[in-house]
Coordinates of C-alpha atoms in Angstrom, one line a residue:
M1 CA -24.5 -62.1 50.7
G2 CA -25.9 -59.2 48.5
N3 CA -28.8 -58.9 46.1
T4 CA -27.1 -60.7 43.2
R5 CA -27.8 -64.4 42.1
T6 CA -26.1 -66.3 39.5
L7 CA -27.7 -69.5 37.6
E8 CA -26.5 -71.7 34.9
L9 CA -29.3 -72.4 32.7
D10 CA -29.5 -74.7 29.2
I11 CA -31.8 -74.3 26.5
S12 CA -31.4 -78.3 26.5
K13 CA -33.4 -78.3 29.7
E14 CA -30.2 -80.2 31.2
G15 CA -29.7 -77.8 34.2
T16 CA -29.9 -78.7 37.9
G17 CA -33.1 -76.1 38.5
D18 CA -31.8 -73.7 41.5
C19 CA -34.2 -71.7 43.7
I20 CA -33.7 -67.9 44.3
K21 CA -35.2 -66.1 47.3
V22 CA -36.8 -62.7 47.0
G23 CA -38.7 -60.6 49.3
Q24 CA -41.5 -58.1 49.3
G25 CA -40.5 -54.8 50.0
D26 CA -36.7 -55.1 49.6
A27 CA -34.8 -51.8 49.5
G28 CA -33.1 -52.8 46.5
G29 CA -34.1 -55.0 43.4
T30 CA -32.7 -58.5 43.4
T31 CA -30.1 -59.0 40.5
I32 CA -29.9 -62.3 38.6
N33 CA -27.2 -63.2 36.2
A34 CA -28.0 -66.1 34.0
L35 CA -25.3 -68.0 32.4
I36 CA -27.0 -69.7 29.2
Y37 CA -25.8 -73.0 27.5
D38 CA -26.9 -74.9 24.7
N39 CA -26.2 -78.5 25.4
G40 CA -23.2 -77.4 27.6
A41 CA -21.8 -74.8 25.0
E42 CA -22.0 -71.3 25.8
F43 CA -25.2 -69.7 24.0
A44 CA -23.9 -66.4 22.2
L45 CA -26.6 -64.1 23.0
S46 CA -25.2 -60.9 21.0
G47 CA -28.4 -59.7 18.9
A48 CA -30.9 -61.6 20.9
T49 CA -33.9 -60.5 23.0
V50 CA -34.0 -62.3 26.4
W51 CA -36.9 -62.1 28.8
L52 CA -37.1 -63.2 32.5
V53 CA -40.8 -65.1 32.8
V54 CA -42.4 -66.2 36.1
M55 CA -45.6 -67.6 36.9
L56 CA -46.6 -66.4 40.6
P57 CA -47.6 -68.6 43.1
N58 CA -51.2 -68.0 42.7
R59 CA -51.0 -69.7 39.3
R60 CA -52.8 -66.7 37.5
N61 CA -50.4 -64.2 37.4
Y62 CA -47.1 -63.7 35.5
Y63 CA -44.1 -61.6 35.8
R64 CA -41.9 -60.7 32.8
G65 CA -39.0 -58.5 32.4
Q66 CA -36.4 -57.8 29.7
C67 CA -32.8 -58.6 29.9
S68 CA -29.6 -57.2 29.1
V69 CA -26.9 -59.3 27.5
N70 CA -23.3 -59.9 27.5
G71 CA -21.7 -62.8 25.8
N72 CA -23.7 -65.9 27.1
T73 CA -25.0 -64.0 30.3
A74 CA -28.5 -62.3 30.6
T75 CA -28.7 -60.1 33.5
I76 CA -32.0 -58.5 35.1
T77 CA -32.6 -56.7 38.2
V78 CA -36.2 -57.6 39.0
D79 CA -39.0 -55.1 39.8
E80 CA -39.7 -56.5 43.1
A81 CA -42.8 -54.2 43.5
K82 CA -44.6 -56.6 40.6
L83 CA -42.4 -59.7 41.0
C84 CA -43.4 -60.1 44.7
G85 CA -47.0 -58.8 44.4
V86 CA -47.8 -62.4 45.3
P87 CA -46.0 -64.5 48.1
G88 CA -45.2 -67.9 48.0
Y89 CA -43.3 -70.5 46.1
T90 CA -43.1 -71.1 42.0
D91 CA -41.1 -73.7 40.2
E92 CA -42.2 -72.0 36.7
A93 CA -39.5 -69.5 36.2
Y94 CA -37.3 -69.4 33.1
F95 CA -35.5 -67.1 30.6
T96 CA -36.9 -67.2 26.8
I97 CA -34.2 -66.1 24.2
T98 CA -35.4 -64.8 20.7
T99 CA -32.7 -64.8 17.8
G100 CA -32.9 -65.2 14.3
G101 CA -36.6 -65.3 14.0
K102 CA -36.7 -68.5 16.6
T103 CA -37.5 -68.3 20.4
Y104 CA -35.9 -70.9 22.9
S105 CA -36.5 -71.2 26.7
T106 CA -34.1 -72.6 29.5
E107 CA -35.0 -75.1 31.9
R108 CA -37.3 -73.9 34.9
F109 CA -35.9 -73.0 38.0
A110 CA -37.7 -71.9 41.3
I111 CA -38.1 -68.6 43.0
E112 CA -39.7 -68.4 46.7
I113 CA -41.1 -65.0 47.2
L114 CA -41.2 -64.2 51.1
R115 CA -43.9 -62.4 52.7
S116 CA -43.4 -58.7 53.9
A117 CA -44.3 -57.9 57.3
L118 CA -46.1 -55.1 55.8
D119 CA -49.6 -55.3 54.2
G120 CA -50.9 -53.7 50.8
Q121 CA -48.8 -55.8 48.1
K122 CA -50.5 -56.0 44.9
P123 CA -50.4 -58.8 42.5
A124 CA -48.1 -58.5 39.3
Q125 CA -49.8 -57.7 36.1
S126 CA -51.4 -60.9 34.6
W127 CA -49.9 -62.2 31.5
D128 CA -52.1 -65.1 31.1
D129 CA -53.9 -65.2 28.0
A130 CA -53.2 -61.8 26.6
V131 CA -49.3 -61.7 27.1
Q132 CA -48.5 -62.5 23.3
D133 CA -51.1 -60.5 22.1
L134 CA -49.4 -57.4 24.2
I135 CA -46.2 -58.2 22.7
N136 CA -47.4 -58.2 19.2
R137 CA -49.2 -54.8 19.6
G138 CA -46.3 -53.7 21.2
E139 CA -43.8 -54.4 18.3
S140 CA -46.3 -53.2 15.8
A141 CA -46.4 -49.9 17.9
V142 CA -42.8 -49.8 17.8
S143 CA -42.6 -50.5 14.1
S144 CA -45.4 -47.8 13.4
A145 CA -43.4 -45.5 15.9
N146 CA -40.2 -46.1 13.7
S147 CA -42.2 -45.4 10.4
A148 CA -43.6 -42.2 11.9
A149 CA -40.1 -41.2 13.1
S150 CA -38.7 -42.0 9.5
S151 CA -41.4 -39.9 8.0
A152 CA -40.8 -37.3 10.5
N153 CA -37.1 -37.2 9.2
K154 CA -38.1 -37.1 5.5
A155 CA -40.4 -34.2 6.4
A156 CA -37.6 -32.4 8.4
S157 CA -35.2 -33.0 5.5
S158 CA -37.8 -31.6 3.1
A159 CA -38.2 -28.6 5.2
N160 CA -34.5 -28.3 5.6
A161 CA -34.4 -28.4 1.6
A162 CA -37.1 -25.6 1.4
A163 CA -35.4 -23.6 3.9
G164 CA -32.1 -23.9 1.9
T165 CA -34.2 -22.8 -1.4
A166 CA -35.8 -19.9 0.6
S167 CA -32.4 -18.7 1.7
A168 CA -31.0 -19.1 -2.0
A169 CA -34.3 -16.9 -3.0
A170 CA -33.3 -14.4 -0.1
G171 CA -29.7 -14.2 -1.8
S172 CA -31.1 -13.7 -5.1
A173 CA -33.3 -11.0 -3.8
N174 CA -30.4 -9.2 -1.9
A175 CA -28.2 -9.5 -5.0
A176 CA -31.1 -7.9 -7.0
A177 CA -31.2 -5.2 -4.5
S178 CA -27.8 -4.8 -4.8
K179 CA -28.0 -4.1 -8.4
A180 CA -30.9 -1.6 -8.0
S181 CA -29.0 0.1 -5.6
T182 CA -25.9 0.3 -8.2
A183 CA -28.2 1.2 -11.0
A184 CA -29.5 4.1 -8.8
S185 CA -26.1 5.0 -7.9
N186 CA -25.2 5.1 -11.6
A187 CA -28.5 7.2 -12.3
D188 CA -27.2 9.7 -9.9
A189 CA -23.7 9.8 -11.4
A190 CA -25.5 10.4 -15.1
T191 CA -27.5 13.2 -13.3
G192 CA -24.4 14.9 -12.1
K193 CA -22.8 14.6 -15.7
A194 CA -25.8 16.0 -17.1
N195 CA -25.7 19.0 -14.7
T196 CA -22.0 19.3 -15.6
A197 CA -22.9 19.5 -19.3
A198 CA -25.7 21.8 -18.5
S199 CA -23.1 24.1 -16.8
S200 CA -20.6 23.8 -19.6
A201 CA -23.5 25.0 -21.8
N202 CA -24.2 27.9 -19.6
S203 CA -20.5 28.7 -19.5
A204 CA -20.6 28.5 -23.5
A205 CA -23.6 30.8 -23.5
S206 CA -21.6 33.4 -21.4
A207 CA -18.8 33.1 -23.7
A208 CA -20.9 33.6 -26.7
S209 CA -22.2 36.7 -24.7
A210 CA -18.8 38.4 -24.1
A211 CA -18.2 38.1 -27.8
K212 CA -21.3 40.3 -28.5
Q213 CA -19.9 42.1 -31.6
N214 CA -19.0 38.9 -33.5
A215 CA -22.3 37.4 -32.3
D216 CA -24.3 40.3 -33.8
K217 CA -22.6 39.8 -37.0
A218 CA -23.1 36.2 -37.0
T219 CA -26.8 37.0 -36.4
D220 CA -27.2 39.1 -39.3
A221 CA -25.4 37.0 -41.4
A222 CA -27.7 34.0 -40.4
S223 CA -30.8 36.3 -40.8
K224 CA -29.8 37.0 -44.5
A225 CA -29.1 33.2 -44.8
A226 CA -32.4 32.4 -43.6
G227 CA -34.1 35.2 -46.1
I228 CA -32.2 33.6 -48.7
A229 CA -33.2 30.1 -47.8
N230 CA -36.8 31.2 -47.6
S231 CA -37.0 32.8 -50.9
A232 CA -35.2 29.5 -52.4
A233 CA -38.1 27.8 -50.7
S234 CA -40.9 29.9 -52.2
S235 CA -39.2 29.5 -55.7
A236 CA -38.9 25.7 -55.3
N237 CA -42.4 25.3 -54.6
A238 CA -43.4 27.3 -57.8
S239 CA -41.0 25.4 -60.1
A240 CA -38.2 22.6 -60.0
S241 CA -35.4 24.5 -61.8
R242 CA -36.0 27.2 -59.5
A243 CA -36.0 24.8 -56.6
N244 CA -32.3 23.7 -58.0
G245 CA -31.2 27.4 -57.7
A246 CA -32.7 28.0 -54.5
A247 CA -30.6 24.8 -53.1
D248 CA -27.6 26.4 -54.6
D249 CA -28.5 29.6 -52.7
A250 CA -29.1 27.3 -49.7
T251 CA -25.6 25.7 -50.0
A252 CA -24.1 29.2 -50.6
A253 CA -25.9 30.3 -47.6
A254 CA -24.8 27.3 -45.4
T255 CA -21.2 27.8 -46.5
N256 CA -21.3 31.5 -45.7
A257 CA -22.8 30.4 -42.2
L258 CA -19.7 28.0 -41.8
N259 CA -17.4 30.7 -42.6
I260 CA -18.9 33.1 -39.9
A261 CA -19.1 30.5 -37.5
N262 CA -15.3 29.5 -38.4
S263 CA -14.6 33.2 -37.6
I264 CA -16.4 33.2 -34.3
A265 CA -14.4 30.1 -33.4
S266 CA -11.3 31.7 -34.2
I267 CA -11.9 34.5 -31.5
K268 CA -10.7 32.7 -28.3
P269 CA -13.4 32.6 -25.9
P270 CA -13.2 31.9 -21.9
S271 CA -13.1 28.1 -22.4
D272 CA -10.9 26.1 -24.9
T273 CA -13.3 23.0 -24.7
E274 CA -16.3 25.2 -25.9
V275 CA -14.3 26.3 -28.9
E276 CA -13.1 22.7 -29.5
E277 CA -16.9 21.7 -29.5
L278 CA -17.9 24.6 -31.9
R279 CA -15.4 23.5 -34.3
K280 CA -16.8 20.0 -34.1
A281 CA -20.1 21.5 -34.9
N282 CA -18.7 23.4 -37.8
E283 CA -17.0 20.2 -39.2
I284 CA -20.5 18.6 -39.0
L285 CA -22.2 21.4 -40.8
A286 CA -19.4 21.1 -43.7
S287 CA -19.7 17.7 -44.2
A288 CA -23.8 17.8 -44.4
V289 CA -23.2 20.8 -47.0
S290 CA -20.7 18.7 -49.0
E291 CA -22.7 15.5 -49.0
L292 CA -26.0 17.5 -50.0
Q293 CA -24.5 19.1 -53.0
D294 CA -22.1 16.4 -53.8
K295 CA -19.5 18.7 -54.1
Y296 CA -16.2 19.7 -52.3
V297 CA -16.4 22.3 -49.5
L298 CA -13.0 24.0 -48.7
I299 CA -12.6 25.7 -45.6
G300 CA -9.2 27.5 -44.7
E301 CA -6.8 24.5 -45.0
T302 CA -9.5 22.0 -44.9
A303 CA -11.3 20.1 -47.8
Y304 CA -14.6 18.1 -46.8
V305 CA -15.1 15.5 -49.7
P306 CA -18.7 14.1 -50.2
P307 CA -18.8 10.2 -50.1
T308 CA -19.5 9.5 -53.6
R309 CA -16.0 10.8 -54.5
V310 CA -14.4 8.1 -52.1
T311 CA -13.2 4.9 -53.7
S312 CA -11.0 3.4 -50.8
Y313 CA -9.8 4.3 -47.4
S314 CA -7.1 2.7 -45.6
G315 CA -5.0 4.1 -42.5
E316 CA -4.0 7.6 -43.4
T317 CA -4.4 6.9 -47.1
L318 CA -7.5 8.3 -49.1
A319 CA -8.5 7.5 -52.7
L320 CA -10.9 9.9 -54.4
A321 CA -12.6 9.6 -57.8
R322 CA -11.8 12.2 -60.6
S323 CA -8.8 13.5 -58.6
G324 CA -5.2 13.5 -59.3
I325 CA -1.9 14.9 -57.7
S326 CA 1.2 16.3 -59.4
D327 CA 4.1 17.4 -57.3
E328 CA 2.4 19.1 -54.2
T329 CA -0.6 20.0 -56.3
A330 CA -3.8 17.9 -55.8
T331 CA -6.7 18.5 -58.3
L332 CA -10.1 17.6 -57.0
N333 CA -12.9 17.5 -59.8

């Protein structure tokens, strides 16, 4: 016949009151399928909490087990180690249904608990006075556990966010390290360029040594220019008018130095780049002399113009004050 029993129960208490037999020490628990109705109509149990409640034959202890639900059927496989703790007959077995904040019960049915041939069966746990208190405390514990779980989830979320922030910070640190590495590479490159420039300077010095005779002439001329400049400085300290004359002498000396430097530059040294650098230095010196004296400085076919004479400059056109052009002749005043 198997260990499954099916009952039809009604919360309007109109059922027939069947009897189910269970035995102490059964190898498998008895399964009870309860088809629950409400005044003859199927009672939908979806979302409801259903319990089997049995007062044991000693009228002191209760067995209470939670059921699974499907449609209007509540199913439970009883824990016979507890339900069968007290042998005998009880007619106070029923199902409770809690749904929508209300609790209902079916009519009672009977359970006959058959004694085992073995001794040592223990009575089921008593639900007598403390059953509802235990239920309430259990529900409160579940609610607290759910709150704790929610708090733990929030903490985990915060931890994940912190981990994300730490990961972003690590990314920023890595980016900064990459930039620092790039800067170090650029510094190394700049050092290499500086070394190259120093090498070029050394090559220029070698070229100057190769043109020894011209360098000697330049040195003599520079010494003379320095002597004239020193004399002019001494005269300037003595009198303002003599200072002006010394300035003229200094200008002449600078012009003479320019001519000498140009002569050196006209001699082709070992490196064209070094010659070009020397010519650029001459241009800077000539421009400085022109600006100092507010006069034109003519070297070869190049005229250096003081800034005070320039009235406009656009593209390749330069307009000068106190100057004129007649045919192919330019007059500069």
